[in-house]
CSV table of C-alpha atoms and ligand atoms in Angstrom, one decimal:
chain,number,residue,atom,x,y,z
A,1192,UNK,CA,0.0,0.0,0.0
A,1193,UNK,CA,3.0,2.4,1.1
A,1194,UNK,CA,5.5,1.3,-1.9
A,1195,UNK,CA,3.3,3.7,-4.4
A,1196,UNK,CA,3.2,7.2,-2.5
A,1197,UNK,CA,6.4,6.3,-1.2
A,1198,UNK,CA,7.8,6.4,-4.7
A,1199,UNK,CA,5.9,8.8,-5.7
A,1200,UNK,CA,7.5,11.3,-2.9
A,1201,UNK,CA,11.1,10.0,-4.1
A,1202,UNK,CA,10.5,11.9,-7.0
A,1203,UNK,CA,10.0,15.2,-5.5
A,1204,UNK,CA,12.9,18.0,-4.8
A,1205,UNK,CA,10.8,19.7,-2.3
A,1206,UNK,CA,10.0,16.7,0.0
A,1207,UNK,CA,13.2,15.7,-0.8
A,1208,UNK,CA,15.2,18.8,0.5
A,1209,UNK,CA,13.0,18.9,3.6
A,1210,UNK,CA,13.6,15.1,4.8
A,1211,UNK,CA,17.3,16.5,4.3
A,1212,UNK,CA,16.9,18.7,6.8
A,1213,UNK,CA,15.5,16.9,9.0
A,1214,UNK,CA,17.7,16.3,12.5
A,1215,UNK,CA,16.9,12.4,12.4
A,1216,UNK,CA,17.6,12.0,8.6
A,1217,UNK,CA,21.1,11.2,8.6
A,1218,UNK,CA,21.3,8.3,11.0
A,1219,UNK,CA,18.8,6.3,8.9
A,1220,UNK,CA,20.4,6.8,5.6
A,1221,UNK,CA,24.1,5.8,7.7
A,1222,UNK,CA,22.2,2.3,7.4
A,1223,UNK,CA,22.2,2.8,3.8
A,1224,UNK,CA,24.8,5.6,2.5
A,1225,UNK,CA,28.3,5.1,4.2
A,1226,UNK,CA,28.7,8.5,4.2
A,1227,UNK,CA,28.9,11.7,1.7
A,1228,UNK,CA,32.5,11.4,0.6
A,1229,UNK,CA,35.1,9.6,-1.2
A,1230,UNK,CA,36.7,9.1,1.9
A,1231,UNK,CA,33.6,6.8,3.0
A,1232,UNK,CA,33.5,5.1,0.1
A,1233,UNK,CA,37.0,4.3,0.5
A,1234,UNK,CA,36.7,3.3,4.5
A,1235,UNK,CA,33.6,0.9,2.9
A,1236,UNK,CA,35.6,-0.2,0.6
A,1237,UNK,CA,38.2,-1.2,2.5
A,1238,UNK,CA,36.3,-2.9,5.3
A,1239,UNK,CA,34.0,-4.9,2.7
A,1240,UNK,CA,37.2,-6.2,0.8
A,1241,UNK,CA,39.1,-7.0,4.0
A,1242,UNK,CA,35.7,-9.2,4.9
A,1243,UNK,CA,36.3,-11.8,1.7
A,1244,UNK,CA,33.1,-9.1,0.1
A,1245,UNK,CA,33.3,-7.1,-3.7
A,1246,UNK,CA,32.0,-3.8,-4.0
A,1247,UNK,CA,30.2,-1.8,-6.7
A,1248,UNK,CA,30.7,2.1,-6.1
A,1249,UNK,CA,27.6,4.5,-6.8
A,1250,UNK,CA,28.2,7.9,-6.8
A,1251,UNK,CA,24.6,8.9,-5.9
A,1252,UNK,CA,22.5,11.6,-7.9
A,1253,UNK,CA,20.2,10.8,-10.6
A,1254,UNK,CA,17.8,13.4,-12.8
A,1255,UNK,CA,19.7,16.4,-13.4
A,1256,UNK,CA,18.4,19.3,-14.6
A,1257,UNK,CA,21.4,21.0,-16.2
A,1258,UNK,CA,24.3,19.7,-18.1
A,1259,UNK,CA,27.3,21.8,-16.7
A,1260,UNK,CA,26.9,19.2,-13.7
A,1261,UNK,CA,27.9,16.0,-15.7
A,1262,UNK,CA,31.5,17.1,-15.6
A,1263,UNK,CA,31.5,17.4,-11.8
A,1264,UNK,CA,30.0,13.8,-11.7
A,1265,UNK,CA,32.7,12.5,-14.0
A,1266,UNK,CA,35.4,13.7,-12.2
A,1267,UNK,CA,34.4,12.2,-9.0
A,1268,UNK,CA,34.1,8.7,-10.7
A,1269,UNK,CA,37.5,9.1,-12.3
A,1270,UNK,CA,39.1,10.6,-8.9
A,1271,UNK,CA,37.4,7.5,-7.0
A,1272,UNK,CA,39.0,4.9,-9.5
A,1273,UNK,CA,42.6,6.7,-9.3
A,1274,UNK,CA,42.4,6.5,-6.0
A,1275,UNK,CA,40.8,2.8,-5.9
A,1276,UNK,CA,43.8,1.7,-7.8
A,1277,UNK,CA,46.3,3.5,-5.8
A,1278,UNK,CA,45.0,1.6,-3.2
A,1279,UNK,CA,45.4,-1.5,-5.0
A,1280,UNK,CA,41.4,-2.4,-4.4
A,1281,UNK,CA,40.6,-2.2,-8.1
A,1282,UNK,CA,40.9,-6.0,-8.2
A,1283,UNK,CA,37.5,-6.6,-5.9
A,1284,UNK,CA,36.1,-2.6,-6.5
A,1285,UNK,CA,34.0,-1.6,-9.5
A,1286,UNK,CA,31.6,1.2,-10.2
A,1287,UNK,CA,28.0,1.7,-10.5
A,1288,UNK,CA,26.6,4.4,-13.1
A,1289,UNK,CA,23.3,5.8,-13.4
A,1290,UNK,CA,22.8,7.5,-17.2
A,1291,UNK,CA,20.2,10.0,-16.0
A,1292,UNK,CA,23.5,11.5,-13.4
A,1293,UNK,CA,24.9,12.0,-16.8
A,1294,UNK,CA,22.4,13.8,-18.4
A,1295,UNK,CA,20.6,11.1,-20.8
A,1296,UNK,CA,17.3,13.0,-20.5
A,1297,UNK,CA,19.2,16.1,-21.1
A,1298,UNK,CA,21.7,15.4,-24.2
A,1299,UNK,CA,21.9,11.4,-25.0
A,1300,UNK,CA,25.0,11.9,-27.3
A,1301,UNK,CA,26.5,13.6,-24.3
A,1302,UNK,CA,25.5,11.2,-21.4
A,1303,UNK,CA,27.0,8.4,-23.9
A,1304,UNK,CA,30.9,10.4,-23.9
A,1305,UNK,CA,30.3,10.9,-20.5
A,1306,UNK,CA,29.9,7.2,-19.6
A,1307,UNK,CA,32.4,6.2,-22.3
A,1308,UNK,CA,35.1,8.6,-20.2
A,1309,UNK,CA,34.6,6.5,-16.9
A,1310,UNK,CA,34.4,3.1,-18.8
A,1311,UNK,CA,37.1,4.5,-19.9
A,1312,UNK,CA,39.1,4.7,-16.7
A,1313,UNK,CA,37.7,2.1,-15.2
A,1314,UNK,CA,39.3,-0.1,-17.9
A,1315,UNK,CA,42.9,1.8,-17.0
A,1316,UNK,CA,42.3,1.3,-13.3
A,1317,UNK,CA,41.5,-2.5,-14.3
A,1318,UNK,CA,38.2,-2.8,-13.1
A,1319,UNK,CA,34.5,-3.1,-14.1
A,1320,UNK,CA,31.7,-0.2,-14.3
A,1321,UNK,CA,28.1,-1.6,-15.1
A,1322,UNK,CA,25.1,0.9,-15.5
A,1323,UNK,CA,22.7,1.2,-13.6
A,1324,UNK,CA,18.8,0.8,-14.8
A,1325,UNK,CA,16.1,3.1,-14.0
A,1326,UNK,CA,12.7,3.3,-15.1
A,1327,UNK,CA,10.9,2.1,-18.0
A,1328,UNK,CA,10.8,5.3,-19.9
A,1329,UNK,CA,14.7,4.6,-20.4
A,1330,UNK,CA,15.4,1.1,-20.9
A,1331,UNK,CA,16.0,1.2,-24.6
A,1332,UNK,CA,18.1,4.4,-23.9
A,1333,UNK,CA,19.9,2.7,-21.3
A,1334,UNK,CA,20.2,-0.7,-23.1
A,1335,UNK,CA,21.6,1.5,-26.4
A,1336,UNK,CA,24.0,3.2,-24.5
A,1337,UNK,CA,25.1,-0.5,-23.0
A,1338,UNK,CA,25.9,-1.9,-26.1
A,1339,UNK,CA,27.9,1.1,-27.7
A,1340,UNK,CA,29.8,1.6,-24.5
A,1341,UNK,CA,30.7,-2.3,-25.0
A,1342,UNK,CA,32.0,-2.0,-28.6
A,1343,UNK,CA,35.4,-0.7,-26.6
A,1344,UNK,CA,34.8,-1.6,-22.9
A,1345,UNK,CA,33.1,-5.5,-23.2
A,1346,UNK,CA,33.7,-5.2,-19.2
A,1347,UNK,CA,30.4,-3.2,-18.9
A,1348,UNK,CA,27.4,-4.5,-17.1
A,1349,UNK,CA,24.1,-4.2,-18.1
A,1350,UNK,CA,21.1,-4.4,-16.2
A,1351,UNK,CA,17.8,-5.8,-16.3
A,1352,UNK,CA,15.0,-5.6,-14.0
A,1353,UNK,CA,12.6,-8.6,-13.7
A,1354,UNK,CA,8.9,-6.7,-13.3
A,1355,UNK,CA,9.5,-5.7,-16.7
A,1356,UNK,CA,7.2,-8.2,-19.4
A,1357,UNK,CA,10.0,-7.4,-21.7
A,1358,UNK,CA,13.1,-8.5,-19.4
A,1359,UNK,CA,13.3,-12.6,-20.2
A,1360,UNK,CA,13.8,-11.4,-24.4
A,1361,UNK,CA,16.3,-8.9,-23.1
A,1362,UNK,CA,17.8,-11.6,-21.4
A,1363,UNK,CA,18.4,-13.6,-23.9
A,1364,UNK,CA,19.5,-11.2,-26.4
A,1365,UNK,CA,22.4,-10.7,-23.1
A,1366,UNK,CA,23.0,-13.9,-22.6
A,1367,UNK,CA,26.4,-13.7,-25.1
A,1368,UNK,CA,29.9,-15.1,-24.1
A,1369,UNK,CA,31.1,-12.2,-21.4
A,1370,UNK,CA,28.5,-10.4,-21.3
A,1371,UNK,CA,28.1,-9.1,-17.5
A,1372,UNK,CA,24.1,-9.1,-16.7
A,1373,UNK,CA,22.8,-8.3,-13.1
A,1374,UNK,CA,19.4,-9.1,-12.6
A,1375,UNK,CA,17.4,-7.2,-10.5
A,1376,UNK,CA,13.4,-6.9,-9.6
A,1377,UNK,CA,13.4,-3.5,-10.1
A,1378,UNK,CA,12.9,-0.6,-7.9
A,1379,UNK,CA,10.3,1.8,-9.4
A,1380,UNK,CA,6.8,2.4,-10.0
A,1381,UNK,CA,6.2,1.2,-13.0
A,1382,UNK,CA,2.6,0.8,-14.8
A,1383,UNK,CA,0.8,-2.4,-15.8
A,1384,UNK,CA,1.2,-1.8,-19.8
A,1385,UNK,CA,5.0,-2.9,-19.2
A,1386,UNK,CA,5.5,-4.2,-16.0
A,1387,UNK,CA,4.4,-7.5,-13.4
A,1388,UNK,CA,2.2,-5.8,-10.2
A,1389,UNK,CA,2.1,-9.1,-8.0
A,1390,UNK,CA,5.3,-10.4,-6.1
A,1391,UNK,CA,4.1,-13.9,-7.1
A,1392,UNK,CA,4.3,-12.4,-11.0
A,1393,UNK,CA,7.5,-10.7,-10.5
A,1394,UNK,CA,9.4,-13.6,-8.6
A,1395,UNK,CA,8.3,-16.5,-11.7
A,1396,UNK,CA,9.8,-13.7,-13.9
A,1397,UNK,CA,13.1,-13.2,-12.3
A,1398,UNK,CA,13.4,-17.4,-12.2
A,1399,UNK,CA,12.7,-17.5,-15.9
A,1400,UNK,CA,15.3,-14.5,-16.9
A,1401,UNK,CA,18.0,-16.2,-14.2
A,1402,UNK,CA,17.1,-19.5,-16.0
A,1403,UNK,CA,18.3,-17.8,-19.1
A,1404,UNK,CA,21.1,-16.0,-17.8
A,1405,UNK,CA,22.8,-18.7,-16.4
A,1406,UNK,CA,22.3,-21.5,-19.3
A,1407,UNK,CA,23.8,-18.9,-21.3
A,1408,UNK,CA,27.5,-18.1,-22.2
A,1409,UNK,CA,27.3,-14.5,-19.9
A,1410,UNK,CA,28.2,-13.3,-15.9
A,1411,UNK,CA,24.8,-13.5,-14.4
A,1412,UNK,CA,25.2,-11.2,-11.6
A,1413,UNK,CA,22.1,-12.2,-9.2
A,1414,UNK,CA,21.1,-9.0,-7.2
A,1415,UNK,CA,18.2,-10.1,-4.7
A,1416,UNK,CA,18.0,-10.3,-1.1
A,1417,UNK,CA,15.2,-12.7,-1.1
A,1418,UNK,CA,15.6,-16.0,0.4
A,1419,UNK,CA,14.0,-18.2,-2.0
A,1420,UNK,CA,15.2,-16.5,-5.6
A,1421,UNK,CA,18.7,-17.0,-3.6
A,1422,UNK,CA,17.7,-20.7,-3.0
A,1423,UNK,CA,16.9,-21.0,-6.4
A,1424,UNK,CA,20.1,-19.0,-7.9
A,1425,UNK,CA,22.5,-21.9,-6.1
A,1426,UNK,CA,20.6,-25.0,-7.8
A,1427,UNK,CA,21.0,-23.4,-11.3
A,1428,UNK,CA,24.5,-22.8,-10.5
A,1429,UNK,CA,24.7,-26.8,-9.6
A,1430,UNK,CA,22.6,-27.8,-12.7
A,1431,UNK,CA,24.5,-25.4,-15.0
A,1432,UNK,CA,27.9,-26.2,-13.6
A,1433,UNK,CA,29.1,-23.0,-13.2
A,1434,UNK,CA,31.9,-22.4,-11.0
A,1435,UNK,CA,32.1,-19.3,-8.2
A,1436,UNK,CA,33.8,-17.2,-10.9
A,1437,UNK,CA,31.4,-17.7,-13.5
A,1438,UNK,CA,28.2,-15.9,-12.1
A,1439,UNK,CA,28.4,-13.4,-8.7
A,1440,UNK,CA,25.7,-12.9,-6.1
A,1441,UNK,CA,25.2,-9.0,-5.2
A,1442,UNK,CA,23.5,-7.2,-2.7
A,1443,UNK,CA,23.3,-3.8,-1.2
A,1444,UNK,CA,25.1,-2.0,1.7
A,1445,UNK,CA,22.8,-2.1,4.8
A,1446,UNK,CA,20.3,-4.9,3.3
A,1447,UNK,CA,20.3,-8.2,5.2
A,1448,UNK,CA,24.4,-8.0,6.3
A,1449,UNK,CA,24.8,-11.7,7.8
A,1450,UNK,CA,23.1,-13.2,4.8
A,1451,UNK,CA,26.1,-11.4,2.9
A,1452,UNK,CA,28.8,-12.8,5.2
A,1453,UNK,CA,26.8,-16.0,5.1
A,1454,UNK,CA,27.1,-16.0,0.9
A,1455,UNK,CA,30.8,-15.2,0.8
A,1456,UNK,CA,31.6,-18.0,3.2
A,1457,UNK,CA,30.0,-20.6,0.8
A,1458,UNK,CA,33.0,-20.1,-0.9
A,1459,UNK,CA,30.9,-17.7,-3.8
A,1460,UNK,CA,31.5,-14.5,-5.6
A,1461,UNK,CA,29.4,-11.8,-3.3
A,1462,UNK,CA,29.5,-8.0,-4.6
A,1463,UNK,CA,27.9,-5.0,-2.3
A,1464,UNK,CA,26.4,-2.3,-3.9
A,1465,UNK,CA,27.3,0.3,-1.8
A,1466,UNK,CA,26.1,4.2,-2.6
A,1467,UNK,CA,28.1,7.4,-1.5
A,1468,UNK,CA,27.3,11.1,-1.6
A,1469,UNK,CA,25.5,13.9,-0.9
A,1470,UNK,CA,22.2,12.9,-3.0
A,1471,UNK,CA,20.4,10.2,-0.9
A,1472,UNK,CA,16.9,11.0,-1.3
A,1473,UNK,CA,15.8,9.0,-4.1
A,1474,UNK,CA,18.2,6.0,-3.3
A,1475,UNK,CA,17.0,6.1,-0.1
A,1476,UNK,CA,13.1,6.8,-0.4
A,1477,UNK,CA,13.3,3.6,-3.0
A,1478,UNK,CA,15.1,1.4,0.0
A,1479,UNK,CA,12.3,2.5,2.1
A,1480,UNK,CA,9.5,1.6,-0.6
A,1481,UNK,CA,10.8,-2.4,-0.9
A,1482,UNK,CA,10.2,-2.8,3.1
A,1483,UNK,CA,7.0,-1.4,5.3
A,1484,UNK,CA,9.7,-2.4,8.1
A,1485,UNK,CA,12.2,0.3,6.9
A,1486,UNK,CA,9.1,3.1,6.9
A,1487,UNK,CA,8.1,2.3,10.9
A,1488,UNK,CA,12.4,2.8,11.7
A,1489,UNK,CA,13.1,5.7,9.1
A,1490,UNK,CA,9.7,7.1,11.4
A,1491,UNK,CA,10.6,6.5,14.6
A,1492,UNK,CA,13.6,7.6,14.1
A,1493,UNK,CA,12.6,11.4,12.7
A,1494,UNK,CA,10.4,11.4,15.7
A,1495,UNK,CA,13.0,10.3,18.3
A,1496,UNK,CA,15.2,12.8,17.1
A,1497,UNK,CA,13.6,16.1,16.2
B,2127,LIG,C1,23.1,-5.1,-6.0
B,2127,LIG,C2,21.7,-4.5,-6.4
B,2127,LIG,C3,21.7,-3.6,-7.4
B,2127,LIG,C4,20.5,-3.1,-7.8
B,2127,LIG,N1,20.4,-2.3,-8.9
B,2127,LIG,C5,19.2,-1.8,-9.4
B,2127,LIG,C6,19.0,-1.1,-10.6
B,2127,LIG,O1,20.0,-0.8,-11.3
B,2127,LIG,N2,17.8,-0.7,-10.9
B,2127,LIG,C7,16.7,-1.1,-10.2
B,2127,LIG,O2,15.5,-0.7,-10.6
B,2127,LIG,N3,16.8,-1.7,-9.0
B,2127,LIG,C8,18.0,-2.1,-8.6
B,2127,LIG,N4,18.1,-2.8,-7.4
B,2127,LIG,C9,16.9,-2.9,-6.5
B,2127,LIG,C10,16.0,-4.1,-6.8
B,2127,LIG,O3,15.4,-3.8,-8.0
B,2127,LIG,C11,15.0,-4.3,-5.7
B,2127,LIG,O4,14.2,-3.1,-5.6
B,2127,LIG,C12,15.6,-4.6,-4.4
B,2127,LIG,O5,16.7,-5.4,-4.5
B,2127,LIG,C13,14.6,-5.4,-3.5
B,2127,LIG,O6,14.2,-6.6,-4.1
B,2127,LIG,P1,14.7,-8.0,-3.6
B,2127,LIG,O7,15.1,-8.8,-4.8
B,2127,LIG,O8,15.7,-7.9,-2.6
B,2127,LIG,O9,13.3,-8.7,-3.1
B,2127,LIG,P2,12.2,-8.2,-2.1
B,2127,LIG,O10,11.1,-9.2,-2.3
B,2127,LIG,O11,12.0,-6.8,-2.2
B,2127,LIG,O12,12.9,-8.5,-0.7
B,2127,LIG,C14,13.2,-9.8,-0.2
B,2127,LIG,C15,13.7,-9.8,1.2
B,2127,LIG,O13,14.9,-9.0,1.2
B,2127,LIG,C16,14.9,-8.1,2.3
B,2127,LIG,N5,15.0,-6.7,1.8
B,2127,LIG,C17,14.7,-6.3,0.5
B,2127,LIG,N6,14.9,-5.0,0.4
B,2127,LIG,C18,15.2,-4.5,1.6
B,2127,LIG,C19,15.4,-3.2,2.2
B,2127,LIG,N7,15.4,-2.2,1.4
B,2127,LIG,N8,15.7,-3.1,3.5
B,2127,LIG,C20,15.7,-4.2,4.3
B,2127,LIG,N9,15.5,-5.5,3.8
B,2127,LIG,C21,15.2,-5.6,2.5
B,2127,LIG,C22,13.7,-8.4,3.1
B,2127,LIG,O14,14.1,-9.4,4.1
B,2127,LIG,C23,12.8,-9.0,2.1
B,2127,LIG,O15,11.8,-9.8,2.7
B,2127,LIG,C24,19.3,-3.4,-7.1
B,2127,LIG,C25,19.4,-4.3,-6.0
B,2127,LIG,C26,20.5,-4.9,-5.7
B,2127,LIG,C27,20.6,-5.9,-4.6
């Protein structure tokens, strides 16, 4: 009942610079943002690899409104991959990108040189970047942009989001020798002309596209918390013989930590998606949407504290 609203509100500036402001705001997002810098995200980075954990690197912001801020953005991912490499964590430490940070609904052409610059120096630091996916209106854009950042960087990751009816033919047409594919449910509100509206409908999608994922030649990247798609993620792995460097489990900072520590110890490939920065709102507000739990703390909290 709350996910709808609650998305609704993580598309508004206002609301969104008044919960900023708010005294009890930054100890709920700690649980989910390790902090605003690139110090944090090198602290989290740190700790996470030193744990047996991988890490993908969001820079948060998403939706700008003005071009002259894309080169700001780029610069702090290719300041946080010189300094990932000086630090020798490139090996286990990759990047997270969202296209709309870049200015896809602003200037496509311009978003796409934009990404193609931190590919770019992801490849020279020697790691990964995969972009992120956001909502339906830019799929193809997104999915376009994938595929000519990967005529020169074949490191980059798409993603796909399982509420989508179209995801299991995406999937397929993904499902190519190195291609890097996390699957997702998807985290926004999306309408019933493109998308799955039940959990029941949305989970037998995500088995089917994982199906197809891992029977093909690709690195499914399996980004769930939920305990049964996880289940059912380990006996595909079995039946498809795949090895713990052939496919990677992924999860994000803050959601369900022992399960994490649990994963890795299995002896498998576990990757934390792990957000830093100043603009937490959105990221956050959609963290809230997935779990009614989250709501009653992120509440309680505002009203312990202010
Ligand atoms: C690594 C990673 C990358 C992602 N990238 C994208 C992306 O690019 N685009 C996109 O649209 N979405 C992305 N998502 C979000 C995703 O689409 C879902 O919204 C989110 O993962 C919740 O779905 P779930 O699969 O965990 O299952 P759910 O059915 O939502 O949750 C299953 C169980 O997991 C736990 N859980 C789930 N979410 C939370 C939470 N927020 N707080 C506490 N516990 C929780 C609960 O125990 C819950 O019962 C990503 C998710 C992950 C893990």
């Amino acid at each position: 009942v709350l996910r709808v609203p609650i998305l609704a509100a993580a598309r508004s500036r206002h609301l969104g610079a008044a919960v900023a402001r708010l005294p009890g705001s930054r100890a709920i997002v700690g649980r989910f943002v390790p902090g605003p810098g690139q110090d944090d995200a090198l602290r989290v980075s740190r700790e996470l690899t030193a744990a047996g954990l991988r890490v993908s690197l969001d820079h948060l912001g998403e939706d700008i409104t003005d071009v002259a801020q894309v080169a700001a953005v780029v610069r702090a991912y290719t300041d946080l991959l010189t300094a990932l490499a000086g630090e020798g964590l490139t090996e286990r430490v990759e990047v997270s990108v969202k296209l709309t940070a870049l200015g896809l609904d602003l200037d496509p052409a311009y978003a796409l040189d934009a990404a193609h610059e931190i590919a770019s120096a992801a490849a020279e630091a020697d790691t990964t970047m995969t972009v992120d996916m956001e909502d339906h209106t830019r799929t193809d854009s997104t999915l376009d942009a994938v595929a000519a950042l990967r005529r020169d960087h074949p490191h980059v990751g798409a993603v796909v989001q399982a509420y989508l009816l179209r995801t299991e033919a995406d999937c397929r047409d993904l499902a190519g020798a190195g291609s890097r594919v996390r699957l997702c449910k998807g985290a926004y509100n999306e309408p019933i002309s493109v998308a799955y509206q039940t959990k029941a409908d949305v989970d037998s999608s995500y088995l089917r596209c994982l199906a197809v994922l891992m029977e093909g030649e690709g690195y499914p990247m399996v980004a769930t918390h939920d305990p049964l798609l996880l289940e059912a993620a380990g006996r595909l792995v079995s039946a498809t013989g795949r090895g713990p460097r052939d496919y990677e489990y992924q999860l994000l900072y803050g959601v369900r930590p022992d399960e994490q520590t649990r994963l890795a110890q299995t002896g498998a490939t576990v990757r934390i998606y792990t957000p830093y920065g100043q603009e937490w709102y959105g990221y956050l507000m959609r963290r809230l949407a997935e779990r009614p739990a989250n709501v009653r703390f992120f509440l309680r909290a505002l009203t312990s504290r202010s």
